[in-house]
Coordinates of C-alpha atoms and ligand atoms in Angstrom, one line a residue:
M1 CA -32.1 12.8 -98.2
Q2 CA -29.0 13.4 -96.1
Q3 CA -29.1 16.3 -93.7
K4 CA -26.2 17.8 -91.7
I5 CA -27.4 18.4 -88.1
I6 CA -25.6 19.9 -85.1
L7 CA -26.6 18.7 -81.7
K8 CA -25.5 19.8 -78.2
L9 CA -26.2 17.0 -75.7
S10 CA -25.4 16.0 -72.2
P11 CA -22.7 13.2 -72.0
A12 CA -25.4 10.6 -71.1
D13 CA -27.7 11.6 -74.0
A14 CA -24.7 11.6 -76.4
A15 CA -24.0 8.0 -75.5
D16 CA -27.6 6.9 -76.2
E17 CA -28.4 6.2 -79.9
A18 CA -32.1 6.3 -79.4
I19 CA -31.8 9.8 -77.8
I20 CA -29.6 11.0 -80.7
I21 CA -32.1 9.8 -83.2
S22 CA -35.0 11.5 -81.4
N23 CA -33.0 14.7 -81.3
I24 CA -32.2 14.4 -85.0
A25 CA -35.9 13.9 -85.7
K26 CA -36.8 17.0 -83.6
A27 CA -34.1 19.1 -85.4
A28 CA -35.2 18.0 -88.8
A29 CA -38.9 18.3 -87.9
V30 CA -39.6 14.7 -89.1
K31 CA -41.0 11.6 -87.4
I32 CA -38.5 9.4 -85.5
T33 CA -39.3 6.5 -88.0
S34 CA -38.1 8.7 -90.9
V35 CA -34.6 8.7 -89.5
S36 CA -32.9 5.5 -90.7
G37 CA -29.5 6.2 -89.2
Y38 CA -26.7 8.8 -88.9
L39 CA -23.0 9.2 -89.4
I40 CA -21.1 11.3 -86.8
V41 CA -18.7 13.6 -88.7
K42 CA -17.4 15.6 -85.7
K43 CA -17.6 15.1 -82.0
S44 CA -16.1 17.4 -79.4
I45 CA -16.4 18.1 -75.7
D46 CA -17.5 21.6 -74.4
A47 CA -16.4 21.9 -70.8
R48 CA -16.2 25.7 -70.7
G49 CA -19.3 26.2 -68.6
K50 CA -20.5 24.7 -65.4
N51 CA -22.2 21.8 -67.3
V52 CA -20.2 19.7 -69.7
Y53 CA -21.8 19.1 -73.2
I54 CA -21.0 17.0 -76.1
N55 CA -21.2 18.7 -79.5
L56 CA -22.1 16.3 -82.3
T57 CA -22.2 17.1 -86.0
V58 CA -24.0 14.3 -87.8
N59 CA -25.1 13.4 -91.4
A60 CA -28.6 12.1 -90.8
F61 CA -30.2 9.7 -93.3
I62 CA -33.8 10.8 -93.6
N63 CA -36.3 8.8 -95.6
E64 CA -33.4 7.0 -97.3
P65 CA -31.3 3.9 -96.4
D66 CA -28.6 4.3 -93.7
S67 CA -25.2 4.2 -95.5
S68 CA -23.1 5.2 -92.5
N69 CA -21.2 1.8 -92.6
I70 CA -19.7 2.3 -96.0
K71 CA -15.9 2.2 -95.6
K72 CA -13.6 4.2 -97.9
T73 CA -11.6 1.9 -100.2
F74 CA -8.0 2.3 -101.5
S75 CA -6.5 0.6 -104.6
F76 CA -3.0 -0.8 -103.9
K77 CA -1.6 -2.3 -107.1
N78 CA 0.4 -5.5 -107.3
V79 CA 4.0 -4.9 -108.2
N80 CA 6.6 -7.3 -109.6
P81 CA 10.4 -7.5 -109.8
D82 CA 10.3 -5.5 -113.1
S83 CA 8.5 -2.6 -111.4
K84 CA 10.4 0.6 -110.5
K85 CA 11.8 0.2 -107.0
V86 CA 12.2 2.6 -104.1
I87 CA 14.1 1.8 -100.9
V88 CA 12.4 3.2 -97.8
I89 CA 14.8 3.4 -94.9
G90 CA 12.7 3.2 -91.7
S91 CA 9.3 1.7 -91.1
G92 CA 7.7 4.5 -89.0
P93 CA 4.5 6.2 -90.1
A94 CA 6.5 8.2 -92.7
G95 CA 8.1 5.1 -94.2
I96 CA 4.9 2.9 -94.1
F97 CA 2.6 5.6 -95.6
A98 CA 5.2 6.3 -98.2
A99 CA 5.3 2.6 -99.1
L100 CA 1.5 2.3 -99.3
Q101 CA 1.4 5.4 -101.5
L102 CA 4.1 3.9 -103.7
L103 CA 1.9 0.8 -104.1
E104 CA -1.0 2.9 -105.2
K105 CA 1.3 4.3 -107.9
G106 CA 2.5 0.8 -109.0
I107 CA 6.0 1.2 -107.6
K108 CA 7.7 -1.5 -105.5
P109 CA 8.7 -0.3 -102.0
I110 CA 11.5 -2.1 -100.1
I111 CA 11.4 -1.1 -96.5
L112 CA 14.7 -1.6 -94.6
E113 CA 14.1 -1.4 -90.9
R114 CA 16.9 -1.6 -88.2
G115 CA 14.6 -3.0 -85.5
K116 CA 12.5 -6.2 -85.1
D117 CA 8.9 -7.0 -86.0
V118 CA 6.2 -5.8 -83.7
R119 CA 5.9 -9.0 -81.6
A120 CA 9.6 -9.4 -81.0
R121 CA 9.9 -5.7 -80.2
R122 CA 7.2 -6.1 -77.5
R123 CA 9.5 -8.5 -75.6
D124 CA 12.4 -6.0 -75.8
I125 CA 10.1 -3.2 -74.5
A126 CA 9.0 -5.4 -71.6
K127 CA 12.7 -6.1 -70.8
L128 CA 13.4 -2.3 -70.7
N129 CA 10.4 -1.7 -68.4
K130 CA 11.0 -4.6 -66.1
E131 CA 14.7 -5.2 -66.0
G132 CA 16.1 -1.8 -67.1
I133 CA 17.9 -3.2 -70.1
V134 CA 17.7 -1.4 -73.4
N135 CA 18.2 -3.0 -76.9
P136 CA 19.7 -0.2 -79.0
E137 CA 17.9 -1.6 -82.1
S138 CA 14.6 -2.5 -80.6
N139 CA 12.9 -0.2 -78.1
Y140 CA 10.1 2.5 -77.9
C141 CA 11.6 4.3 -80.9
F142 CA 13.1 1.6 -83.1
G143 CA 11.4 -1.4 -84.7
E144 CA 8.4 -2.2 -86.9
G145 CA 6.1 0.8 -87.1
G146 CA 8.7 3.2 -85.7
A147 CA 8.1 5.4 -82.7
G148 CA 4.5 5.4 -83.8
T149 CA 3.7 1.7 -82.9
Y150 CA 4.3 1.9 -79.2
S151 CA 3.3 5.6 -79.1
D152 CA 0.1 6.9 -77.6
G153 CA -1.6 7.0 -80.9
K154 CA -3.1 10.5 -80.6
L155 CA -3.9 11.5 -84.2
Y156 CA -4.5 15.2 -83.7
T157 CA -2.4 17.4 -85.9
R158 CA -2.3 21.1 -86.7
S159 CA -0.4 20.4 -89.9
N160 CA -3.5 20.7 -92.0
K161 CA -1.7 22.5 -94.9
R162 CA 0.7 19.6 -95.5
G163 CA -1.7 17.0 -96.8
D164 CA -5.0 15.3 -96.5
I165 CA -5.6 14.5 -92.8
D166 CA -8.9 12.7 -93.5
R167 CA -7.2 10.4 -96.0
I168 CA -4.6 9.4 -93.3
L169 CA -7.4 8.7 -90.8
D170 CA -9.4 6.8 -93.3
L171 CA -6.3 4.6 -94.1
F172 CA -6.0 3.9 -90.3
V173 CA -9.6 2.9 -90.2
N174 CA -9.2 0.8 -93.3
F175 CA -6.4 -1.1 -91.5
G176 CA -8.4 -1.7 -88.4
A177 CA -8.5 1.5 -86.3
P178 CA -11.8 2.3 -84.7
Q179 CA -14.3 4.4 -86.8
N180 CA -14.5 7.2 -84.2
I181 CA -11.0 8.4 -85.1
A182 CA -12.5 9.8 -88.2
Y183 CA -14.8 12.2 -86.3
D184 CA -13.4 12.8 -82.8
A185 CA -12.0 16.3 -82.4
H186 CA -8.9 14.7 -80.7
P187 CA -8.7 11.2 -82.2
H188 CA -6.8 8.6 -80.3
I189 CA -6.1 4.9 -81.0
G190 CA -4.1 3.7 -77.9
T191 CA -0.9 1.7 -77.6
N192 CA -2.7 -1.6 -77.3
K193 CA -4.4 -1.3 -80.7
L194 CA -1.6 0.2 -82.8
P195 CA 0.5 -3.0 -83.3
Q196 CA -2.4 -4.9 -85.0
I197 CA -2.9 -1.9 -87.4
I198 CA 0.8 -1.8 -88.2
I199 CA 0.8 -5.6 -88.9
A200 CA -2.2 -5.2 -91.2
M201 CA -0.3 -2.5 -93.2
H202 CA 2.8 -4.6 -93.3
E203 CA 0.7 -7.6 -94.6
K204 CA -0.8 -5.4 -97.3
I205 CA 2.6 -4.2 -98.5
K206 CA 3.9 -7.8 -98.7
S207 CA 0.8 -9.1 -100.4
C208 CA 1.1 -6.6 -103.2
G209 CA 4.7 -7.6 -103.8
G210 CA 6.5 -5.0 -101.7
E211 CA 9.2 -6.0 -99.2
V212 CA 9.4 -5.3 -95.4
L213 CA 12.8 -6.4 -94.1
F214 CA 13.7 -6.3 -90.4
E215 CA 17.1 -6.1 -88.7
K216 CA 18.4 -4.3 -91.7
K217 CA 20.1 -1.3 -90.2
V218 CA 21.5 1.1 -92.9
I219 CA 25.0 2.0 -92.1
D220 CA 26.4 3.5 -95.3
F221 CA 25.5 5.1 -98.6
K222 CA 27.4 4.4 -101.8
I223 CA 27.5 7.6 -103.8
T224 CA 28.5 8.4 -107.4
G225 CA 28.4 12.1 -108.4
S226 CA 25.0 13.4 -107.2
K227 CA 23.3 10.1 -106.8
I228 CA 23.1 7.3 -104.3
D229 CA 23.9 4.0 -106.0
A230 CA 23.3 1.7 -103.1
V231 CA 22.9 1.4 -99.3
T232 CA 24.8 -1.0 -97.1
T233 CA 23.3 -2.6 -94.0
A234 CA 25.0 -3.6 -90.8
N235 CA 24.9 -7.3 -91.8
G236 CA 26.8 -6.5 -95.0
E237 CA 24.0 -6.6 -97.5
I238 CA 23.7 -4.1 -100.4
F239 CA 20.4 -2.8 -101.7
C240 CA 19.9 -0.7 -104.9
A241 CA 16.8 1.2 -106.2
D242 CA 15.7 4.1 -108.4
A243 CA 15.2 6.3 -105.3
Y244 CA 15.8 6.3 -101.6
I245 CA 13.5 7.7 -98.9
L246 CA 15.3 8.4 -95.7
A247 CA 12.6 8.2 -92.9
T248 CA 14.7 7.2 -89.9
G249 CA 13.0 9.3 -87.2
H250 CA 14.3 11.7 -84.6
S251 CA 16.4 9.3 -82.7
A252 CA 18.7 7.9 -85.4
R253 CA 21.8 9.7 -84.2
D254 CA 24.0 7.3 -86.2
I255 CA 22.3 8.4 -89.4
F256 CA 22.8 12.1 -88.6
K257 CA 26.5 11.4 -87.8
L258 CA 26.9 9.3 -91.0
L259 CA 25.5 12.1 -93.2
H260 CA 27.7 14.7 -91.5
F261 CA 30.8 12.4 -91.8
K262 CA 30.1 12.0 -95.6
N263 CA 29.7 15.7 -96.0
I264 CA 26.0 15.3 -96.9
L265 CA 24.4 18.5 -95.9
I266 CA 22.5 18.6 -92.6
E267 CA 21.4 21.5 -90.4
A268 CA 21.0 22.1 -86.7
K269 CA 17.3 22.4 -85.8
P270 CA 16.0 24.0 -82.6
F271 CA 13.7 21.8 -80.6
A272 CA 12.1 21.7 -77.1
M273 CA 13.1 20.0 -73.9
G274 CA 11.7 19.6 -70.5
V275 CA 10.1 17.1 -68.2
R276 CA 7.0 14.8 -67.9
I277 CA 4.5 15.8 -65.2
E278 CA 2.1 13.2 -63.7
H279 CA -1.0 14.0 -61.7
P280 CA -3.7 11.7 -60.4
Q281 CA -6.3 11.5 -63.2
H282 CA -9.2 12.3 -60.8
L283 CA -7.5 15.7 -60.0
I284 CA -7.3 16.7 -63.7
D285 CA -10.9 15.4 -64.2
S286 CA -12.2 17.6 -61.3
V287 CA -10.4 20.6 -62.6
Q288 CA -11.5 20.3 -66.2
Y289 CA -15.0 18.9 -65.7
H290 CA -15.7 21.0 -62.6
C291 CA -16.8 18.0 -60.6
A292 CA -16.1 17.5 -56.9
T293 CA -16.3 13.7 -57.1
E294 CA -15.8 11.1 -59.9
R295 CA -16.3 12.3 -63.5
D296 CA -19.5 11.4 -65.4
I297 CA -19.0 7.8 -66.7
N298 CA -19.9 9.0 -70.2
L299 CA -16.9 11.4 -70.3
P300 CA -13.4 10.3 -71.2
P301 CA -10.5 11.0 -68.7
A302 CA -9.8 14.8 -69.1
A303 CA -6.9 16.2 -71.0
Y304 CA -5.3 19.7 -70.9
S305 CA -3.2 21.9 -73.1
L306 CA -1.2 24.7 -71.6
V307 CA 1.2 27.3 -72.9
Q308 CA 3.0 30.1 -71.2
Q309 CA 5.7 32.6 -72.2
V310 CA 8.5 32.9 -69.6
N311 CA 11.3 35.5 -70.3
G312 CA 10.5 35.4 -74.0
K313 CA 10.6 31.6 -74.2
G314 CA 7.7 29.4 -75.0
V315 CA 6.8 26.7 -72.3
F316 CA 4.1 24.3 -73.4
S317 CA 2.4 21.0 -72.7
F318 CA 3.3 18.3 -75.2
C319 CA 1.8 14.8 -75.9
M320 CA -0.7 14.8 -73.0
C321 CA -1.7 11.3 -72.1
P322 CA -4.9 11.1 -69.9
G323 CA -5.2 7.7 -68.2
G324 CA -1.6 7.0 -69.3
I325 CA 1.8 5.7 -68.4
I326 CA 5.2 7.4 -68.4
A327 CA 7.6 5.3 -70.5
P328 CA 11.4 5.0 -70.8
A329 CA 11.9 6.0 -74.4
A330 CA 15.8 6.0 -74.6
T331 CA 17.5 4.2 -77.4
D332 CA 20.9 3.7 -75.8
E333 CA 22.4 2.6 -72.5
G334 CA 23.5 5.4 -70.2
Q335 CA 20.9 7.9 -71.5
L336 CA 17.5 8.5 -70.0
V337 CA 14.5 9.8 -71.9
V338 CA 10.8 9.8 -70.8
N339 CA 7.7 9.9 -72.9
G340 CA 4.1 8.9 -72.5
W341 CA 1.4 6.5 -73.8
S342 CA -2.0 5.3 -72.9
P343 CA -4.2 2.3 -73.7
S344 CA -7.3 2.8 -75.9
K345 CA -9.6 3.0 -72.8
R346 CA -7.2 5.5 -71.1
N347 CA -8.1 3.7 -67.9
N348 CA -4.9 4.2 -65.9
A349 CA -5.1 6.2 -62.7
F350 CA -2.7 8.9 -63.9
A351 CA -2.6 11.8 -66.3
N352 CA 0.8 12.6 -67.7
S353 CA 2.1 15.3 -70.1
G354 CA 5.4 16.6 -71.3
I355 CA 6.0 20.2 -70.3
V356 CA 8.8 21.5 -72.5
V357 CA 10.8 24.7 -73.1
Q358 CA 12.0 26.0 -76.5
V359 CA 15.8 25.5 -76.9
E360 CA 17.6 28.0 -79.2
K361 CA 21.2 27.7 -80.5
E362 CA 22.7 30.2 -77.9
D363 CA 21.1 28.1 -75.1
A364 CA 22.7 24.9 -76.4
V365 CA 26.1 26.5 -77.0
A366 CA 26.2 28.0 -73.5
S367 CA 25.1 24.8 -71.8
L368 CA 27.6 22.7 -73.6
K369 CA 30.4 25.2 -72.8
T370 CA 29.4 25.2 -69.1
A371 CA 29.7 21.4 -69.1
G372 CA 33.1 21.7 -70.7
I373 CA 32.1 20.1 -73.9
E374 CA 34.0 21.4 -77.0
T375 CA 31.5 22.9 -79.5
K376 CA 31.4 25.1 -82.6
E377 CA 28.4 27.3 -83.1
D378 CA 28.1 26.1 -86.7
D379 CA 28.1 22.4 -85.7
P380 CA 24.9 20.9 -87.3
L381 CA 25.0 18.3 -84.5
I382 CA 25.0 20.9 -81.7
F383 CA 21.4 20.3 -80.5
M384 CA 21.9 16.6 -80.7
K385 CA 25.0 16.9 -78.5
F386 CA 23.1 19.1 -76.1
Q387 CA 20.2 16.6 -76.0
Q388 CA 22.6 13.7 -75.3
M389 CA 24.4 15.6 -72.6
V390 CA 21.2 16.2 -70.6
E391 CA 20.0 12.6 -71.2
E392 CA 23.3 11.3 -69.8
K393 CA 23.0 13.5 -66.7
A394 CA 19.4 12.3 -66.2
Y395 CA 20.5 8.6 -66.4
K396 CA 23.3 9.2 -63.8
E397 CA 21.0 11.1 -61.5
G398 CA 18.4 8.4 -61.6
G399 CA 21.0 5.8 -60.4
G400 CA 21.0 3.5 -63.4
N401 CA 18.7 0.8 -64.9
F402 CA 16.5 3.6 -66.4
K403 CA 15.3 4.7 -63.0
A404 CA 14.2 8.3 -63.6
P405 CA 15.1 11.3 -61.4
A406 CA 12.0 12.9 -60.1
Q407 CA 10.7 15.6 -57.7
R408 CA 7.3 16.7 -56.4
M409 CA 6.1 19.7 -58.3
Q410 CA 6.1 22.3 -55.5
D411 CA 9.4 20.9 -54.2
F412 CA 10.8 21.4 -57.7
V413 CA 9.8 25.1 -57.6
T414 CA 11.2 25.7 -54.1
R415 CA 14.3 23.6 -55.0
K416 CA 13.7 21.1 -52.1
L417 CA 14.6 17.4 -52.3
S418 CA 11.3 15.5 -52.0
E419 CA 11.2 13.3 -48.9
T420 CA 8.9 10.9 -50.7
L421 CA 7.5 10.5 -54.2
P422 CA 3.9 9.8 -55.0
V423 CA 2.7 6.5 -56.3
N424 CA 3.3 6.7 -60.1
S425 CA 3.1 4.9 -63.4
Y426 CA 6.7 4.8 -64.4
L427 CA 7.6 1.1 -64.4
P428 CA 11.5 1.1 -64.0
G429 CA 11.0 3.3 -60.9
L430 CA 11.7 6.9 -59.8
T431 CA 14.6 8.3 -57.7
S432 CA 14.0 11.3 -55.6
S433 CA 16.5 13.9 -56.9
K434 CA 17.1 17.6 -57.2
L435 CA 16.3 18.1 -60.9
Q436 CA 18.6 21.2 -61.0
N437 CA 21.4 18.7 -61.2
V438 CA 19.9 17.4 -64.5
L439 CA 18.2 20.3 -66.3
P440 CA 20.1 23.3 -67.7
G441 CA 19.4 26.4 -65.7
F442 CA 17.3 28.2 -68.4
I443 CA 15.0 25.2 -68.7
Y444 CA 14.7 24.7 -64.9
S445 CA 13.8 28.3 -64.2
A446 CA 11.3 28.6 -67.1
L447 CA 9.6 25.4 -65.9
A448 CA 9.4 26.6 -62.3
E449 CA 7.7 29.8 -63.3
A450 CA 5.4 28.1 -65.8
F451 CA 4.2 25.5 -63.2
Q452 CA 3.0 28.3 -61.0
Q453 CA 1.3 30.2 -63.8
F454 CA -0.4 26.9 -65.0
G455 CA -1.7 26.6 -61.4
K456 CA -3.5 29.9 -61.9
K457 CA -5.0 28.8 -65.1
L458 CA -6.0 25.3 -63.9
K459 CA -6.9 25.5 -60.2
G460 CA -5.3 22.5 -58.4
Y461 CA -2.7 21.8 -61.1
Y462 CA 0.2 23.3 -59.1
T463 CA 0.4 20.7 -56.3
N464 CA 2.8 18.4 -54.5
E465 CA 0.5 15.5 -55.5
A466 CA 2.1 15.9 -59.0
V467 CA 5.5 14.5 -59.8
V468 CA 8.1 16.0 -62.2
V469 CA 10.1 13.3 -64.1
A470 CA 13.2 14.1 -66.2
V471 CA 13.9 14.3 -69.0
E472 CA 11.5 14.8 -71.9
S473 CA 14.1 15.4 -74.6
R474 CA 13.0 13.7 -77.9
T475 CA 10.1 16.1 -78.7
S476 CA 11.2 16.6 -82.3
S477 CA 14.4 16.1 -84.3
P478 CA 17.5 18.1 -83.3
V479 CA 18.6 18.0 -86.9
R480 CA 17.1 19.0 -90.3
I481 CA 18.1 17.1 -93.4
P482 CA 17.4 19.7 -96.1
R483 CA 15.4 19.1 -99.3
N484 CA 14.3 21.2 -102.2
A485 CA 10.8 22.7 -101.4
E486 CA 9.4 21.6 -104.7
T487 CA 11.2 18.4 -105.7
L488 CA 11.7 17.2 -102.1
Q489 CA 15.1 16.0 -103.1
H490 CA 18.2 16.5 -101.0
P491 CA 20.2 19.5 -102.5
Q492 CA 23.3 17.4 -103.2
L493 CA 21.7 14.0 -104.0
S494 CA 18.9 13.9 -106.5
N495 CA 17.6 10.5 -105.6
L496 CA 17.6 11.0 -101.9
Y497 CA 14.3 12.1 -100.3
P498 CA 14.6 13.1 -96.6
C499 CA 11.2 12.4 -95.0
G500 CA 9.2 12.5 -91.8
E501 CA 10.1 13.6 -88.3
G502 CA 13.8 12.8 -88.3
A503 CA 14.4 14.9 -91.4
G504 CA 12.5 17.8 -89.7
Y505 CA 9.3 17.7 -91.7
A506 CA 6.8 16.3 -89.2
G507 CA 6.0 16.4 -85.5
G508 CA 3.8 13.4 -85.0
I509 CA 2.2 10.3 -86.5
V510 CA -0.3 12.0 -88.8
S511 CA 2.2 14.7 -90.1
A512 CA 4.8 12.0 -90.6
A513 CA 2.3 9.9 -92.5
M514 CA 1.3 12.8 -94.7
D515 CA 5.0 13.6 -95.4
G516 CA 5.6 10.0 -96.4
E517 CA 2.7 10.2 -98.9
R518 CA 3.9 13.6 -100.2
V519 CA 7.4 12.3 -100.9
A520 CA 6.1 9.1 -102.5
K521 CA 3.7 11.0 -104.8
L522 CA 6.6 13.2 -106.1
I523 CA 8.9 10.2 -106.6
A524 CA 6.2 8.6 -108.7
V525 CA 6.2 11.5 -111.2
T526 CA 10.1 11.8 -111.1
I527 CA 11.5 8.3 -111.5
Ligands
FAD601 C1 6.2 6.9 -76.3 C2 5.8 7.8 -77.5 C3 4.5 8.3 -77.6 C4 4.2 9.1 -78.7 N1 2.9 9.5 -78.8 C5 2.5 10.2 -79.9 C6 1.1 10.5 -80.1 O1 0.3 10.2 -79.3 N2 0.8 11.1 -81.2 C7 1.7 11.5 -82.2 O2 1.3 12.1 -83.2 N3 3.0 11.2 -82.0 C8 3.4 10.5 -80.9 N4 4.7 10.2 -80.8 C9 5.7 10.6 -81.8 C10 5.5 9.8 -83.1 O3 5.7 8.4 -82.7 C11 6.5 10.2 -84.1 O4 6.3 11.6 -84.4 C12 6.4 9.4 -85.4 O5 6.5 8.1 -85.2 C13 7.4 9.9 -86.4 O6 7.4 9.1 -87.6 P1 8.6 8.8 -88.5 O7 8.2 7.8 -89.5 O8 9.1 10.1 -89.1 O9 9.8 8.3 -87.6 P2 9.8 7.1 -86.6 O10 8.5 6.6 -86.2 O11 10.8 7.4 -85.5 O12 10.4 5.8 -87.5 C14 11.7 5.8 -87.9 C15 12.1 4.3 -88.1 O13 13.3 4.3 -88.7 C16 14.1 3.2 -88.2 N5 15.5 3.5 -88.4 C17 16.3 4.4 -87.7 N6 17.5 4.3 -88.2 C18 17.6 3.4 -89.1 C19 18.6 2.8 -90.0 N7 19.9 3.3 -89.9 N8 18.3 1.8 -90.8 C20 17.0 1.3 -90.9 N9 16.0 1.8 -90.1 C21 16.3 2.8 -89.3 C22 13.6 3.1 -86.8 O14 13.9 1.9 -86.2 C23 12.2 3.5 -86.9 O15 11.4 2.3 -87.0 C24 5.1 9.4 -79.7 C25 6.4 8.9 -79.6 C26 6.8 8.1 -78.5 C27 8.2 7.5 -78.5

């Protein structure tokens, strides 16, 4: 029989299979030899008390063979030139999972991706990190696998109403992700492992007869009445299909501008902006695991999640990367954006996280006016313009070549230029700056108050050992591309399906993947 058993173990015991089995036997009141194996279905860390525990929920196989190694399978159909066709613009998680779902339904996906394949993209990212040169088509946001490929690969989402999270995690495992993502409370793949998984997905799409085409930047839509007839790419090629999925991500500013120029409805979407904070990892470990020295070797580097209301505005931590690296995530020259990632082992010496502040329309309007930038309140691109304005200031303040302006945390709060900056993970380099020259006043003051409050919640967090790096500006899309809630079609164009983060329907890898699946399923019953 199979029995669900919940265990609370020390980190060392939870890392030892023999001890887990003996605890299962004890809990089930059977002999150790009756337990043939177990499958972990949930694993979480409980660090609330003085001692840290690992909570494990397992399906134990008692007096029956161990079937914990059975992988979920998926049936992708072979398609041919006569099959129905869907053009998927963008190969991020939304686009790729849409394409895989289309194959399950027997529809041919043709992915058009502006950037390069994963391997070529890696060279462009290295150039950005080492030489401060950005390729506007191939960077941390653009290229095979989208922003997801060179992301951190945290797969935790709160969007459990939008789709089947377990199915997305099982698909990742099917294409090579480690099994533990299916049961960890905060699953994480790591930047070093994601590219291989994306390549495996790409190979599957091609082997079933789908197409994945690189350096095919969509620059125009040919429209007749209420339908798209074709899309044109920057190299002059024209592609036609039965339906078009627009999954171009939150950084495709040219797509937002194109839609607006062609009078295709888009809407301004509030988002959040702030900075990335980096602490020494051992400091966060000691705060979270209550340890004076090194953390227990059986525990992962500690994470945190913080939220604070300041003057009616939400300030919150975002995309926390224990053992991680701060990365230059801009897509264009002259604009600076920081984000974070970590390798699968999370074995860097630093803990970084975005700390961001909600931005509402009145904030964006006021900041643009102060900067002397002409704006109209009903401009759907207003948040995008605000975002770009701050990114340009950050670039200038950093001194060029993607050096990022930075300040120690307590100096930030007291508005003092830091005489030195701590050793840090940001490869292009940091420039000591007064970040009030970069951040709009309402963001600066909300952050300054929040840092002090966070220091009360996590003793040791508010310290000059931490560095504040500007600017974390691409937290989500500044634009929404509307769609009908039931048909998921754009209100003006019946065969255009806005999808994923860029269209405003996802906020991370898993939610973008679920949105891609959702759109593809509806297309399958529509075309
Ligand atoms: C450094 C970093 C770390 C991150 N860490 C995490 C994390 O740990 N967990 C998490 O859940 N999320 C993380 N994210 C966010 C996550 O990557 C995105 O939420 C997710 O990738 C959105 O998926 P998407 O498919 O909607 O869009 P994207 O992944 O942005 O993909 C859009 C694709 O469209 C392509 N494209 C754009 N314009 C065109 C055009 N005109 N023609 C053709 N192609 C075009 C782009 O090149 C890109 O490949 C991180 C992001 C970054 C940058």
